[in-house]
Short mmCIF file of C-alpha atoms in Angstrom, two decimals:
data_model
loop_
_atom_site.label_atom_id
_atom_site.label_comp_id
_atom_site.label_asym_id
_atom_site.label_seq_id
_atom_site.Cartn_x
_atom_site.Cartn_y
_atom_site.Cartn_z
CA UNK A 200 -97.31 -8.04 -64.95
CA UNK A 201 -94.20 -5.37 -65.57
CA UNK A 202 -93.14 -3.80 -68.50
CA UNK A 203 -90.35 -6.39 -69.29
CA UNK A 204 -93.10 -9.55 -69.47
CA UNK A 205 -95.55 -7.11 -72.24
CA UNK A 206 -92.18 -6.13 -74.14
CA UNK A 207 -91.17 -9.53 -74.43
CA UNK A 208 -94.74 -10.83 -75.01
CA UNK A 209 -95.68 -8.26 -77.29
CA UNK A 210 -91.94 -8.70 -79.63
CA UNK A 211 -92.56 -12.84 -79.52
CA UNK A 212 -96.60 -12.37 -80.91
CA UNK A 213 -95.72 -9.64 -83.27
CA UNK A 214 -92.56 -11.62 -84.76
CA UNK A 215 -94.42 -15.45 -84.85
CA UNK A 216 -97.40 -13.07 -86.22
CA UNK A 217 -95.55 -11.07 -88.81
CA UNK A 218 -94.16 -14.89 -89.86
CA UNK A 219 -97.34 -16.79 -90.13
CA UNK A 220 -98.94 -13.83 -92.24
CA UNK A 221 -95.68 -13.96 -94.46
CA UNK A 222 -95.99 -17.85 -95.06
CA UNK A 223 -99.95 -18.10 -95.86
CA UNK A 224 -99.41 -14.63 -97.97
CA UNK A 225 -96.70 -16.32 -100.20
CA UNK A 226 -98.55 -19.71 -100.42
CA UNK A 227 -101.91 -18.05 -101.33
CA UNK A 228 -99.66 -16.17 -103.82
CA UNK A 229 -98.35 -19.24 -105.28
CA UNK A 230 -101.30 -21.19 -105.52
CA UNK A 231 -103.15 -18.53 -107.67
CA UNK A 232 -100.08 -18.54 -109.98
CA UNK A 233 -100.65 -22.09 -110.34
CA UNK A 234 -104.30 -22.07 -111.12
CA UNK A 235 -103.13 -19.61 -114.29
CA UNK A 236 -101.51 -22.81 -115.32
CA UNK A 237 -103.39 -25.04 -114.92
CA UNK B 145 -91.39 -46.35 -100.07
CA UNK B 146 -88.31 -44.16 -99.89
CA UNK B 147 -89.49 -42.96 -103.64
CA UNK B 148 -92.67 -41.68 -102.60
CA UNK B 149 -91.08 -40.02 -99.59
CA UNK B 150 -89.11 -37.98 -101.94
CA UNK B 151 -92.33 -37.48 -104.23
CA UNK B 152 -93.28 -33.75 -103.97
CA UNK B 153 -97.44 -35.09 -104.88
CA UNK B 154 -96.77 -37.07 -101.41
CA UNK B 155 -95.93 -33.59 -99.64
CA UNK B 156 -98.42 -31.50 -101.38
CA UNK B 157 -101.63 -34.15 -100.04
CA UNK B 158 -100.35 -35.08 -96.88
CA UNK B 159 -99.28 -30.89 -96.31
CA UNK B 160 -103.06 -30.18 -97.28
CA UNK B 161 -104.18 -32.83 -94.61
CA UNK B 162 -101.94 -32.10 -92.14
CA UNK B 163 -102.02 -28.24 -91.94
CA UNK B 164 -105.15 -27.54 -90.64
CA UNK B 165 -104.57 -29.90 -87.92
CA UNK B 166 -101.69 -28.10 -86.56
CA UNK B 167 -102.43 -24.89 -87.10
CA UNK B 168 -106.07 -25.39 -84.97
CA UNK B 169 -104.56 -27.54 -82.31
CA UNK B 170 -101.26 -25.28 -82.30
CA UNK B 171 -103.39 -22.24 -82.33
CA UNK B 172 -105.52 -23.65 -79.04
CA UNK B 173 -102.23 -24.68 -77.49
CA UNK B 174 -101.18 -21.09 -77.36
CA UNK B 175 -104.45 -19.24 -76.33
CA UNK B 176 -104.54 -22.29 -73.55
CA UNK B 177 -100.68 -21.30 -72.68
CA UNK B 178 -100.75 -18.14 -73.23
CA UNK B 179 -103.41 -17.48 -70.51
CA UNK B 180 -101.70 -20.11 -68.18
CA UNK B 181 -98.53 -18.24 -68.90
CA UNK B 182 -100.12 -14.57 -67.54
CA UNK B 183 -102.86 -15.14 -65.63
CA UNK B 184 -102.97 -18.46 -63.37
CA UNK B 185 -99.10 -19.62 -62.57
CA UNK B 186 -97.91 -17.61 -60.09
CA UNK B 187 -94.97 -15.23 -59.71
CA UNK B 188 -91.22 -16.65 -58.68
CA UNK B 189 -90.26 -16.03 -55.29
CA UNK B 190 -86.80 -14.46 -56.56
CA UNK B 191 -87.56 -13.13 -60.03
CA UNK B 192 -91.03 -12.28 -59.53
CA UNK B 193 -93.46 -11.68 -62.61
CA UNK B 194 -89.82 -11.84 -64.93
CA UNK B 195 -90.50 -15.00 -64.97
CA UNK B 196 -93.13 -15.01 -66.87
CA UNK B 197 -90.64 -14.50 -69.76
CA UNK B 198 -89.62 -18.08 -69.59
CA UNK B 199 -92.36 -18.88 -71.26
CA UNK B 200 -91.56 -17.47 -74.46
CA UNK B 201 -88.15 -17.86 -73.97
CA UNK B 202 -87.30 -21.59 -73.65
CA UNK B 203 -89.83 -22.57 -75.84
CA UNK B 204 -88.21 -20.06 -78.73
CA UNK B 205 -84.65 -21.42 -77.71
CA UNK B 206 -85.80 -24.93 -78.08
CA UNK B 207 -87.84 -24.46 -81.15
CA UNK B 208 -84.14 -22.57 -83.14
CA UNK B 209 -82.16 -25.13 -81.97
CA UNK B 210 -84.27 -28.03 -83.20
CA UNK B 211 -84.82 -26.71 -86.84
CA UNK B 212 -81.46 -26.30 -87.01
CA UNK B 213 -80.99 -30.12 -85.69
CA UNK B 214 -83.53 -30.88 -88.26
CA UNK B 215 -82.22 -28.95 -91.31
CA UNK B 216 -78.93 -30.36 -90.56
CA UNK B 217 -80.12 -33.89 -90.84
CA UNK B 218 -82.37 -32.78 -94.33
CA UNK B 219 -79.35 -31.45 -95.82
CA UNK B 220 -77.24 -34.51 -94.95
CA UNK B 221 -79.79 -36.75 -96.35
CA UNK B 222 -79.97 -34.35 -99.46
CA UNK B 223 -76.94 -34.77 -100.51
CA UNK B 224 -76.60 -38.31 -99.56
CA UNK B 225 -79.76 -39.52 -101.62
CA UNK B 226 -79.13 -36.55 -104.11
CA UNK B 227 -83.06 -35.38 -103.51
CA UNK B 228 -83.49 -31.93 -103.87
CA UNK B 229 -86.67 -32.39 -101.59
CA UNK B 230 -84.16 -32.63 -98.66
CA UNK B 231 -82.64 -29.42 -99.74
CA UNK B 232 -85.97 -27.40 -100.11
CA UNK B 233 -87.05 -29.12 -96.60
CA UNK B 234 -83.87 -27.12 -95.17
CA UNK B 235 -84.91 -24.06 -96.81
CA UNK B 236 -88.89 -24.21 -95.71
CA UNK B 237 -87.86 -24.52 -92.09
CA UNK B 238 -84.72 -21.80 -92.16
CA UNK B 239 -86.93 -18.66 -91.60
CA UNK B 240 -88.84 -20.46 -88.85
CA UNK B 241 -85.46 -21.11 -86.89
CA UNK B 242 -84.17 -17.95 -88.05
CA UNK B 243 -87.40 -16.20 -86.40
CA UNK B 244 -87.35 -18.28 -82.84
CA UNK B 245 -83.71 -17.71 -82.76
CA UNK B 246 -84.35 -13.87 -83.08
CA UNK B 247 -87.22 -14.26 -80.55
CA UNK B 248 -84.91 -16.14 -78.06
CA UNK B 249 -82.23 -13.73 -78.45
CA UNK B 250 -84.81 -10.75 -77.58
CA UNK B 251 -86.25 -12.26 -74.53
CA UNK B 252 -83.36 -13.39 -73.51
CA UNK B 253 -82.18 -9.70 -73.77
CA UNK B 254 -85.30 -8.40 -72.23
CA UNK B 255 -85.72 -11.40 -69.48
CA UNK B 256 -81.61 -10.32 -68.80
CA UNK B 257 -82.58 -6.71 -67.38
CA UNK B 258 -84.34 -7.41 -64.47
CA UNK B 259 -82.70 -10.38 -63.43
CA UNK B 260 -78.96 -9.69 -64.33
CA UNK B 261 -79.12 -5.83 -64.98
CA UNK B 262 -78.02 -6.19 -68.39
CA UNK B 263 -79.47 -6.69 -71.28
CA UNK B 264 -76.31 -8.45 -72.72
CA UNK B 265 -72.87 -10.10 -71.78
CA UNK B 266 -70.92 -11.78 -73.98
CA UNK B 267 -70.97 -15.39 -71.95
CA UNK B 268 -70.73 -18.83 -73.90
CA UNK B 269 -74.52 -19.20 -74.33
CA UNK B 270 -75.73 -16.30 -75.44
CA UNK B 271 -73.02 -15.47 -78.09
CA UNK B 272 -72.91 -19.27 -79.28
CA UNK B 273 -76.90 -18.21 -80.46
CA UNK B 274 -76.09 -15.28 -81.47
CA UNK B 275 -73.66 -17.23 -83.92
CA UNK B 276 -76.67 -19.55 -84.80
CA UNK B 277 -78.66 -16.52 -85.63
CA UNK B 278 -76.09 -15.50 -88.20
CA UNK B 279 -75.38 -18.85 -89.30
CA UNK B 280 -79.13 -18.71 -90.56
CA UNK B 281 -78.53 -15.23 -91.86
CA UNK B 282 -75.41 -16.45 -93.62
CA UNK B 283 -78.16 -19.42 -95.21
CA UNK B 284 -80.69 -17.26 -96.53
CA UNK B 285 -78.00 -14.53 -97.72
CA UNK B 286 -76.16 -18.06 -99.75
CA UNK B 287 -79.36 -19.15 -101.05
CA UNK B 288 -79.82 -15.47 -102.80
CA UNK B 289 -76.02 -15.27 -103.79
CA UNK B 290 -76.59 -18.09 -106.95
CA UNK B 291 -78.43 -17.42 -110.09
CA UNK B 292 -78.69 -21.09 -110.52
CA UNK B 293 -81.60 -22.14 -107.27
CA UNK B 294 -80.22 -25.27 -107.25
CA UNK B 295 -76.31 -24.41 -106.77
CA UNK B 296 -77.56 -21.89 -103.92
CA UNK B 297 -79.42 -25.08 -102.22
CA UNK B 298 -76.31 -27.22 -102.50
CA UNK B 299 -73.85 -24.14 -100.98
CA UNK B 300 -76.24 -23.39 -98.17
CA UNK B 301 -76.86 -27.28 -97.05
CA UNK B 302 -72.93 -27.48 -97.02
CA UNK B 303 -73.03 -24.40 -94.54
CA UNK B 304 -76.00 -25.54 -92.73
CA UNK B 305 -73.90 -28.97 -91.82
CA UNK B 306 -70.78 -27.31 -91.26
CA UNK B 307 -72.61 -24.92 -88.34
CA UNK B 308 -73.93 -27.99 -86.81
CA UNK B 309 -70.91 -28.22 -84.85
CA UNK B 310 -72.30 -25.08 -83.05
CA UNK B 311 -75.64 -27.10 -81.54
CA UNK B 312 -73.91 -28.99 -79.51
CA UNK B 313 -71.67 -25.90 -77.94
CA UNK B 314 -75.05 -24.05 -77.70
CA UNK B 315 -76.49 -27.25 -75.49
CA UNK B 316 -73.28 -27.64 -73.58
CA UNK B 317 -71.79 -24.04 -72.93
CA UNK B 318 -73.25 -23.35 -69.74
CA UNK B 319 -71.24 -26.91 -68.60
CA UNK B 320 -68.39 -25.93 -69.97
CA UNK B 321 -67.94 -22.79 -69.26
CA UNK B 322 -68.67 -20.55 -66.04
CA UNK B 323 -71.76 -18.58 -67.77
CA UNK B 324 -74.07 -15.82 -66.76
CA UNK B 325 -76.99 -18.01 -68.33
CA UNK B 326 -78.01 -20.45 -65.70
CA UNK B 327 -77.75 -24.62 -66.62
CA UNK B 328 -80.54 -27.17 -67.80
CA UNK B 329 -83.13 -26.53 -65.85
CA UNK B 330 -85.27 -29.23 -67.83
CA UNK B 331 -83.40 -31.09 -70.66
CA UNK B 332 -80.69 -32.89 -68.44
CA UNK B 333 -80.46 -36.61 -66.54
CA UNK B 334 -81.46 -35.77 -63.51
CA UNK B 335 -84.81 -34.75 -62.30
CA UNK B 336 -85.98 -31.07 -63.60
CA UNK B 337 -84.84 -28.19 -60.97
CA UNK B 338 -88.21 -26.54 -62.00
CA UNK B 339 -91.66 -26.43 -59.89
CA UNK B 340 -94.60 -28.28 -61.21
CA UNK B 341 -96.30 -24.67 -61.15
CA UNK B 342 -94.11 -23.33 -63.90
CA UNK B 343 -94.04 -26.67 -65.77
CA UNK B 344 -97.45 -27.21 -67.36
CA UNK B 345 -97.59 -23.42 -69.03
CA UNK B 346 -93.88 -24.31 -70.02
CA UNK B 347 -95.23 -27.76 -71.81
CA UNK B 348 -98.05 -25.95 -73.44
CA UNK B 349 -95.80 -23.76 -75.21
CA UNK B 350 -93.51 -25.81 -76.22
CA UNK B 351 -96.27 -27.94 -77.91
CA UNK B 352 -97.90 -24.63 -79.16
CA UNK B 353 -94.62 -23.12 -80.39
CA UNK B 354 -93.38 -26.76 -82.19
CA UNK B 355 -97.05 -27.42 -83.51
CA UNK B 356 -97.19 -23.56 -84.77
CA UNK B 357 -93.47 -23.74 -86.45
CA UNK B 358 -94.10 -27.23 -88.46
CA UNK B 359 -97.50 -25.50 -89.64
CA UNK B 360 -95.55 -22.52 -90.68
CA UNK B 361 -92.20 -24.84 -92.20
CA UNK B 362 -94.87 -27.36 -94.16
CA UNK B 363 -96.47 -24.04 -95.49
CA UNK B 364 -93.25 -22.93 -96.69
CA UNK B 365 -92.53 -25.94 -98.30
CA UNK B 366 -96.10 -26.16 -99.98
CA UNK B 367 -94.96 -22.64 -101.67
CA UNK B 368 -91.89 -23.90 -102.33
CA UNK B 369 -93.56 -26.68 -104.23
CA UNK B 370 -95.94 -24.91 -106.43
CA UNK B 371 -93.84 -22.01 -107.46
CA UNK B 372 -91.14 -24.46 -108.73
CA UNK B 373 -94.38 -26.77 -110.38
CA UNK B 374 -94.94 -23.29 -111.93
CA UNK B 375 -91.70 -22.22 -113.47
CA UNK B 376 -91.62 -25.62 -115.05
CA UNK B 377 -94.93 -24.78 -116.36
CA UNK B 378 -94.06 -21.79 -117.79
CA UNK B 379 -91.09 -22.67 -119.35
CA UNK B 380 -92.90 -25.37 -121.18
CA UNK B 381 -95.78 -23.05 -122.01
CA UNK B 382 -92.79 -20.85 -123.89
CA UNK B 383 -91.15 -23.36 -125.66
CA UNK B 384 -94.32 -24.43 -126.67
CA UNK B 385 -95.24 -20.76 -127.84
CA UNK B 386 -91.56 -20.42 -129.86
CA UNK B 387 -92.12 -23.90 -131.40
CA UNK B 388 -95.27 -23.19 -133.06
CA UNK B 389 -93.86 -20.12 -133.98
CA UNK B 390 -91.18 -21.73 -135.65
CA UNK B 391 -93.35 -24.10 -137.45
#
């Protein structure tokens, strides 16, 4: 493997990673709110 | 039928069914492809271990292109049916495209130095997704531009159908135009110019990457869900509050 295939690798996982944390983070967030409500 | 399609109860159960499904099965998809991908399929005879990069690449290309497909037809039907379900659908699913486009763009970039010896040239392809990249900037940036949510929905599904015309140029540029970026390899009529070896690892990612980006689109639009069940909560909870204060 060169450098070029871990940069790219290591980008994609960090960018689909950073995404799927920011999705279940917000949706955790928003069901707590709704359990105030409720 | 078509009324409890646009039901949000309908999405909130069948999202809370659905999820785990895809994110398990998506999740196995990519451990499964990503160890395919780096270990067992062997090297290219002319690009060597670069084309490993494919495997990120095509399936991140694909994956931009067919949101945007998608929230193009969501928006239509949005505005057709008047649902504002259609309109928060387009919104769930815009930083998933807007993230694979990003992705494709930087592999592409990265997958362009050893094979071209650039890391960018301003050919049909590549600046026809760079315009898809900013035509999902330009959507979130609308959506944030309106005080009223629902005007900001309405502006961004009209842009959202007007850059549709790009999807097609995106598919199409490398026929017609002479382009740096090599044609269909896979999605065209004829059989696909691409060895068996480099096709199963290339499946499994797709599958990973489309199972992975509805998980992450249907979460979106779970949020997207609740917190607007939740300001209609608390509004009533506050007129409630002034009312009895009144009385």
């Amino acid at each position: 493997m060169n450098r070029y295939v871990i940069l790219a690798y290591g980008i994609s996982l960090l960018m689909m990673g950073s995404l799927a944390v920011y999705c279940w983070w917000r949706d955790a967030r928003a069901q707590k709110d709704l359990r105030k409500y409720t | 039928m078509l009324r409890r399609w646009g039901h949000p109860a309908f999405w909130l159960k069948g999202i809370s069914a659905v999820n785990p499904w895809l994110a398990g099965v998506g999740g196995t998809c990519l451990f499964v492809g990503l160890v395919w991908a780096l270990c067992l399929s062997p090297p290219d005879y002319q690009q060597g271990e670069a084309v490993r990069i494919m495997y990120v690449h095509v399936p991140a290309s694909w994956g931009a292109l067919a949101i945007y497909t998608g929230m193009a037809i969501t928006s239509s039907i949005a505005f057709i049916m008047r649902a504002t379900l259609g309109h928060l659908l387009t919104k769930a699913f815009a930083t998933v495209g807007m993230t694979l486009t990003g992705i494709s763009l930087v592999t592409g970039a990265i997958w362009g130095m050893p094979t071209w010896g650039t890391w960018w040239a301003w050919d049909a392809r590549l600046t026809s997704m760079l315009l898809l990249f900013f035509l999902y900037c330009g959507y979130s940036f609308l959506l944030r531009a309106f005080d009223d949510t629902d005007k900001g929905l309405r502006a961004g599904g009209v842009l959202v159908m007007l850059g549709s015309v790009n999807i097609p140029i995106i598919k199409w540029s490398v026929d017609w135009w002479h382009t740096l970026h090599q044609p269909a390899s896979l999605l065209r009529f004829a059989k696909p110019a691409i060895h068996g070896q480099f096709l199963g690892p290339l499946i499994t990612m797709v599958v990973a990457f489309l199972l992975l980006s509805l998980w992450m689109g249907f979460l979106r639009l779970r949020t997207l869900l609740i917190e607007r069940k939740v300001m209609a909560l608390r509004l009533r909870q506050q007129s409630l509050s002034q009312w009895k204060l009144a009385a």
